[in-house]
Coordinates of C-alpha atoms and ligand atoms in Angstrom, one line a residue:
M22 CA 27.7 5.8 14.4
N23 CA 27.3 9.5 13.9
A24 CA 27.8 10.9 17.3
S25 CA 27.0 14.4 16.2
F26 CA 23.5 13.4 15.2
S27 CA 21.4 16.5 15.4
R28 CA 17.9 16.7 16.8
R29 CA 17.0 19.0 13.9
A30 CA 18.0 16.3 11.4
W31 CA 15.9 13.8 13.3
L32 CA 12.8 16.0 13.2
A33 CA 13.4 16.9 9.5
R34 CA 14.0 13.3 8.4
S35 CA 10.9 12.1 10.2
L36 CA 8.5 14.6 8.6
P37 CA 8.0 12.9 5.1
A38 CA 7.2 9.7 6.9
L39 CA 4.1 11.0 8.5
A40 CA 0.9 9.2 7.4
P41 CA -1.4 11.5 5.4
V42 CA -4.2 11.1 7.9
A43 CA -1.9 12.5 10.5
L44 CA -1.1 15.5 8.4
S45 CA -4.8 16.2 7.9
G46 CA -5.4 16.0 11.6
M47 CA -2.4 18.1 12.7
G48 CA -3.1 20.6 15.4
A49 CA -6.7 19.8 15.6
A50 CA -6.8 17.7 18.7
W51 CA -4.7 19.2 21.4
L52 CA -6.5 21.9 23.2
P53 CA -5.1 23.9 26.1
T54 CA -6.4 22.5 29.4
T55 CA -7.5 26.0 30.4
A56 CA -10.3 25.7 27.8
R57 CA -13.6 24.6 29.1
A58 CA -13.9 21.6 26.8
A59 CA -11.9 18.5 27.7
A60 CA -8.5 18.2 26.1
V61 CA -8.2 15.4 23.6
L62 CA -5.0 13.3 23.8
R63 CA -4.4 11.1 20.7
A64 CA -2.5 7.9 21.2
S65 CA -0.9 6.3 18.1
S66 CA 0.4 2.7 17.8
P67 CA 1.3 0.3 15.1
A68 CA -0.1 -2.5 17.3
V69 CA -3.0 -4.8 16.1
P70 CA -6.1 -4.4 18.3
D71 CA -5.8 -7.9 19.8
D72 CA -2.3 -7.3 21.2
W73 CA -2.0 -6.5 24.9
H74 CA -0.1 -3.3 24.2
A75 CA -3.0 -2.1 22.1
R76 CA -5.6 -3.1 24.6
M77 CA -3.7 -1.4 27.4
W78 CA -4.6 1.9 25.8
T79 CA -8.2 1.3 26.8
V80 CA -7.1 0.7 30.4
F81 CA -5.1 4.0 30.2
K82 CA -8.2 5.8 28.7
E83 CA -10.6 4.4 31.3
S84 CA -8.4 5.2 34.2
L85 CA -7.7 8.8 33.0
E86 CA -11.3 9.5 32.1
A87 CA -12.9 7.8 35.1
A88 CA -11.9 10.2 37.8
P89 CA -13.5 13.7 37.8
P90 CA -13.0 16.3 36.6
A91 CA -13.6 15.1 33.0
D92 CA -10.9 17.4 31.6
L93 CA -8.8 14.8 29.7
Q94 CA -10.0 12.5 27.0
V95 CA -8.0 9.9 25.1
Q96 CA -8.5 8.9 21.5
I97 CA -6.9 5.6 20.5
H98 CA -5.5 5.0 17.0
L99 CA -4.1 1.5 16.2
N100 CA -2.6 -0.3 13.2
A101 CA -0.4 2.8 12.4
T102 CA -3.4 4.5 11.0
L103 CA -2.4 7.9 12.5
F104 CA 1.4 7.8 12.4
K105 CA 3.7 5.3 10.8
Q106 CA 5.7 3.0 13.0
G107 CA 8.7 4.8 14.4
T108 CA 7.6 8.3 13.4
E109 CA 5.6 8.9 16.7
P110 CA 8.5 10.4 18.8
A111 CA 9.3 13.1 16.3
A112 CA 5.6 13.9 15.9
M113 CA 5.3 14.2 19.7
A114 CA 8.3 16.5 19.9
R115 CA 6.8 18.7 17.3
G116 CA 3.5 18.8 19.1
N117 CA 1.6 16.9 16.4
L118 CA 0.9 13.9 18.6
E119 CA 0.2 13.6 22.3
L120 CA 0.8 9.9 23.3
A121 CA 2.6 6.9 22.0
T122 CA 4.6 3.8 22.9
V123 CA 8.2 4.3 22.0
S124 CA 10.8 1.6 21.4
A125 CA 14.4 1.6 22.6
F126 CA 15.3 1.6 18.9
D127 CA 13.4 4.8 18.3
I128 CA 15.1 6.4 21.3
A129 CA 18.6 5.3 20.3
K130 CA 18.3 7.3 17.1
V131 CA 18.3 10.5 19.1
V132 CA 19.9 9.4 22.4
P133 CA 22.7 7.1 21.2
E134 CA 23.6 5.7 24.6
F135 CA 20.1 4.2 24.8
S136 CA 21.2 1.6 22.2
I137 CA 22.5 -0.5 25.1
F138 CA 18.8 -1.5 25.4
T139 CA 18.6 -2.5 21.8
A140 CA 21.5 -5.0 22.2
G141 CA 20.6 -8.6 22.3
Y142 CA 21.1 -10.5 25.6
V143 CA 21.7 -7.5 27.8
V144 CA 18.4 -7.5 29.7
R145 CA 18.1 -10.9 31.3
D146 CA 14.3 -11.2 31.9
P147 CA 11.1 -9.2 32.4
A148 CA 11.8 -8.7 36.1
H149 CA 15.3 -7.4 35.4
Q150 CA 13.8 -5.0 32.8
Q151 CA 11.3 -3.5 35.2
K152 CA 14.0 -3.1 37.9
I153 CA 16.3 -1.3 35.5
F154 CA 13.8 1.1 34.3
D155 CA 12.1 1.7 37.7
G156 CA 15.4 2.4 39.4
A157 CA 18.3 4.9 39.1
I158 CA 19.3 3.8 35.6
G159 CA 15.8 4.4 34.3
A160 CA 15.5 7.8 36.0
D161 CA 18.8 9.0 34.4
M162 CA 18.0 7.6 31.0
F163 CA 14.5 9.0 30.9
Q164 CA 15.8 12.5 31.9
R165 CA 18.1 12.3 28.8
V166 CA 15.1 11.2 26.7
S167 CA 13.1 14.2 28.0
D168 CA 15.9 16.7 27.4
K169 CA 16.7 15.5 23.9
M170 CA 13.4 14.2 22.5
D171 CA 10.9 16.5 24.3
I172 CA 8.8 13.5 25.5
T173 CA 8.2 12.2 29.0
V174 CA 8.2 8.5 29.7
L175 CA 5.4 7.6 32.1
S176 CA 5.8 3.8 32.3
T177 CA 7.7 0.8 31.0
L178 CA 5.9 -2.0 29.2
Y179 CA 7.2 -5.5 28.7
L180 CA 6.7 -6.1 25.0
G181 CA 7.9 -9.7 25.3
T182 CA 11.0 -11.7 24.5
R183 CA 11.8 -11.8 20.8
Q184 CA 12.0 -15.1 19.1
L185 CA 12.6 -16.1 15.5
N186 CA 9.7 -17.2 13.4
L187 CA 10.4 -18.9 10.0
R188 CA 8.3 -19.4 6.9
E189 CA 9.8 -22.8 6.2
T190 CA 11.4 -25.2 8.6
R191 CA 15.2 -25.3 8.8
N192 CA 17.6 -26.7 11.4
V193 CA 18.7 -23.6 13.2
R194 CA 21.3 -24.4 15.9
T195 CA 23.7 -21.4 15.7
P196 CA 23.9 -18.0 13.9
A197 CA 25.7 -19.7 11.0
D198 CA 22.4 -21.6 10.2
L199 CA 20.7 -18.3 9.5
K200 CA 23.1 -17.4 6.7
G201 CA 21.1 -16.1 3.7
I202 CA 17.8 -16.0 5.5
K203 CA 15.9 -12.8 4.8
L204 CA 14.9 -11.8 8.3
R205 CA 12.5 -9.0 8.4
M206 CA 13.3 -6.2 10.9
P207 CA 11.7 -2.8 11.4
G208 CA 13.3 -0.3 9.1
T209 CA 16.0 1.5 11.1
K210 CA 19.7 0.7 11.2
E211 CA 19.5 -0.1 14.9
W212 CA 17.0 -2.9 14.2
L213 CA 18.9 -4.1 11.1
F214 CA 22.1 -4.4 13.2
L215 CA 20.4 -6.8 15.6
G216 CA 19.2 -8.9 12.6
Q217 CA 22.7 -9.0 11.2
A218 CA 24.2 -9.9 14.6
L219 CA 21.9 -12.9 14.7
G220 CA 23.6 -14.2 11.5
A221 CA 20.7 -13.4 9.1
T222 CA 20.3 -11.0 6.1
A223 CA 18.3 -8.3 7.8
T224 CA 15.5 -6.9 5.6
P225 CA 13.6 -3.7 6.6
L226 CA 9.8 -3.9 6.5
A227 CA 7.0 -2.1 8.4
F228 CA 5.1 -4.2 10.9
G229 CA 1.9 -3.9 9.0
E230 CA 3.5 -5.6 5.9
V231 CA 5.0 -8.6 7.7
Y232 CA 2.0 -10.9 7.4
L233 CA 1.9 -10.5 3.6
G234 CA 5.6 -10.6 3.3
L235 CA 5.7 -14.0 5.0
K236 CA 2.7 -15.3 3.0
T237 CA 4.2 -14.3 -0.4
G238 CA 7.8 -15.2 0.5
T239 CA 9.4 -11.7 0.1
I240 CA 10.8 -12.4 3.5
D241 CA 11.9 -15.8 5.0
A242 CA 11.5 -14.9 8.7
Q243 CA 10.5 -12.3 11.2
D244 CA 11.3 -11.8 14.9
N245 CA 8.7 -10.8 17.6
P246 CA 7.6 -11.9 21.0
L247 CA 5.2 -14.8 21.0
P248 CA 2.1 -12.8 22.1
T249 CA 2.6 -10.6 19.0
V250 CA 3.0 -13.6 16.7
R251 CA -0.4 -14.8 17.9
A252 CA -2.1 -11.4 17.9
A253 CA -0.8 -10.6 14.3
K254 CA -1.5 -14.2 13.2
F255 CA 2.0 -14.7 11.9
H256 CA 1.6 -18.4 12.9
E257 CA -0.9 -18.8 10.0
V258 CA 1.9 -18.0 7.5
T259 CA 5.0 -19.6 9.2
K260 CA 6.1 -23.1 10.0
Q261 CA 8.7 -22.8 12.7
L262 CA 9.7 -20.9 15.9
V263 CA 13.3 -20.8 17.0
L264 CA 13.5 -19.9 20.7
T265 CA 16.6 -17.7 20.6
G266 CA 15.1 -15.3 23.2
H267 CA 17.5 -12.7 21.8
L268 CA 15.9 -9.6 23.1
V269 CA 13.8 -8.9 26.2
D270 CA 12.0 -6.1 24.5
G271 CA 10.2 -3.1 26.0
L272 CA 8.1 -0.1 25.0
F273 CA 7.9 3.2 26.9
L274 CA 4.5 4.8 27.3
A275 CA 5.3 8.5 26.6
V276 CA 3.6 11.9 26.4
S277 CA 4.7 14.9 24.4
N278 CA 6.4 17.5 26.7
K279 CA 4.2 20.1 25.0
V280 CA 1.3 18.5 26.7
W281 CA 3.1 17.4 29.8
K282 CA 4.3 20.8 30.7
S283 CA 0.8 22.3 30.2
L284 CA -0.8 20.0 32.8
T285 CA -1.4 20.8 36.4
P286 CA 0.4 18.6 39.0
A287 CA -2.9 16.9 39.8
Q288 CA -3.4 16.1 36.1
Q289 CA 0.2 14.8 35.8
Q290 CA -0.3 12.5 38.7
R291 CA -3.5 11.1 37.2
M292 CA -1.7 10.6 33.9
R293 CA 1.2 8.7 35.7
Q294 CA -1.3 6.6 37.6
A295 CA -3.2 5.7 34.3
A296 CA 0.1 4.8 32.6
Q297 CA 1.1 2.6 35.6
A298 CA -2.3 0.8 35.5
A299 CA -1.9 0.3 31.7
A300 CA 1.6 -1.1 32.1
R301 CA 0.5 -3.5 34.9
Y302 CA -2.4 -4.7 32.7
N303 CA -0.1 -5.2 29.7
N304 CA 2.7 -6.9 31.7
D305 CA 0.5 -9.3 33.6
N306 CA -1.4 -10.4 30.6
R307 CA 1.6 -10.7 28.3
L308 CA 3.6 -12.7 30.8
K309 CA 0.7 -15.1 31.4
E310 CA 0.1 -15.6 27.7
E311 CA 3.8 -15.8 26.8
A312 CA 4.1 -18.8 29.2
Q313 CA 1.3 -20.7 27.4
L314 CA 2.1 -19.9 23.8
V315 CA 4.8 -22.5 23.0
D316 CA 2.2 -25.2 23.6
Y317 CA -0.4 -23.3 21.6
F318 CA 1.8 -22.9 18.6
R319 CA 2.9 -26.6 18.8
Q320 CA -0.8 -27.5 18.7
Q321 CA -1.2 -25.2 15.7
G322 CA 1.4 -27.4 13.9
L323 CA 4.5 -25.2 14.2
Q324 CA 7.8 -26.8 14.7
I325 CA 9.4 -25.5 17.9
Q326 CA 13.2 -25.5 18.0
T327 CA 15.4 -24.7 20.9
P328 CA 18.7 -23.6 19.4
D329 CA 22.2 -23.3 21.0
V330 CA 21.3 -20.1 22.9
P331 CA 24.9 -19.7 24.3
A332 CA 26.2 -19.6 20.7
F333 CA 23.6 -16.9 19.7
R334 CA 24.4 -15.0 22.9
A335 CA 28.2 -15.1 22.2
A336 CA 27.8 -14.0 18.6
V337 CA 25.4 -11.2 19.4
Q338 CA 27.3 -9.8 22.4
Q339 CA 30.5 -9.8 20.4
A340 CA 28.9 -8.0 17.5
Y341 CA 27.6 -5.2 19.8
L342 CA 30.8 -4.9 21.9
Q343 CA 32.8 -4.5 18.7
S344 CA 30.4 -2.0 17.2
D345 CA 30.2 1.8 17.3
Y346 CA 27.1 1.4 19.4
A347 CA 29.1 0.2 22.4
R348 CA 31.5 3.2 22.1
V349 CA 28.9 5.6 23.2
W350 CA 27.6 3.6 26.1
P351 CA 28.4 5.5 29.3
A352 CA 31.4 4.0 31.1
G353 CA 30.3 1.4 33.6
L354 CA 26.6 1.3 32.5
L355 CA 26.7 -2.3 31.2
D356 CA 28.2 -3.4 34.6
R357 CA 25.5 -1.4 36.5
I358 CA 22.8 -3.1 34.4
N359 CA 24.3 -6.5 35.0
A360 CA 24.4 -5.8 38.7
V361 CA 20.7 -5.0 38.9
R362 CA 19.1 -7.9 40.7
Ligands
KDO204 C1 8.0 -4.9 15.2 O1 7.8 -4.1 14.2 O2 8.5 -6.0 15.0 C2 7.6 -4.4 16.6 O3 7.6 -5.5 17.5 C3 8.7 -3.4 17.0 C4 8.2 -2.7 18.3 O4 9.1 -1.7 18.7 C5 6.8 -2.1 18.2 O5 6.9 -1.0 17.3 C6 5.9 -3.2 17.7 O6 6.4 -3.8 16.5 C7 4.5 -2.6 17.4 O7 4.0 -2.0 18.5 C8 3.6 -3.7 16.8 O8 3.4 -4.8 17.8

């Protein structure tokens, strides 16, 4: 890993990836709150409208806009129509976007120690995740994110526990059984590392192209939490789920510091409350649905396999601990995460 990764390089590298529609809208939306008109805050997400972390933006919007004064308005842009997946944090840092959900993988590109949360089998379950990020570890990490990325995290969303989802059935007991499988991962090296650690051939592809990739066979498999498999209809073009549970995944609802620092304390408080309400809505619904989906997918005709999870855990943990990622994890952080109960 390049420890001397510069913030300037991150911003520069992300610029060509901006969706054209975002370029045309640049600078148009964010108005200073001192102006009479309400300030418009645009939220960008690659999520499909039926996914809970897309719907939660409506909860955020309604919560923020409900209380007088009507000084803040939210515009929701889904399906990566405003910014491409993964380019949102750099856009927010530049002041071209106001709100987004950011993954641990996006953050690890700029705050390398955050890669501890991209490692498989570190976070135990959703309750562990919330306790980590609501406590001292979260406060320390989010300060680093604000300092280096110019964004402020307002709440932590449970995205779900990532499982494998294959186009054709195959007996997958251990990582060795994934040899040669083209497993789609989002297109950054942090994601690809996770795919390789699982034993597959990790293949980068944007979320919006996964359905077609599975349908046409350019990829053999994808990994996502079950609620996302349902919302994006991946079960229509796959035959098997392998319940590896390899990553208890999260997203961070974040605001550009350019916006955040221009708000009054009262506006900041309303924004935090809206973000907490949105996270609660997402987390409650996602957990409830996740618990029902194995049965649902079985009814839809998918084969459900429970693999040798300890074998996956051992292989993935070893891959991370031997990697450059682990070298930049602050001393003792893994133990502190494990000790959170
Ligand atoms: C995905 O592309 O697999 C992923 O699940 C990665 C997440 O970090 C997040 O970007 C998510 O997609 C999107 O929000 C779409 O659900």
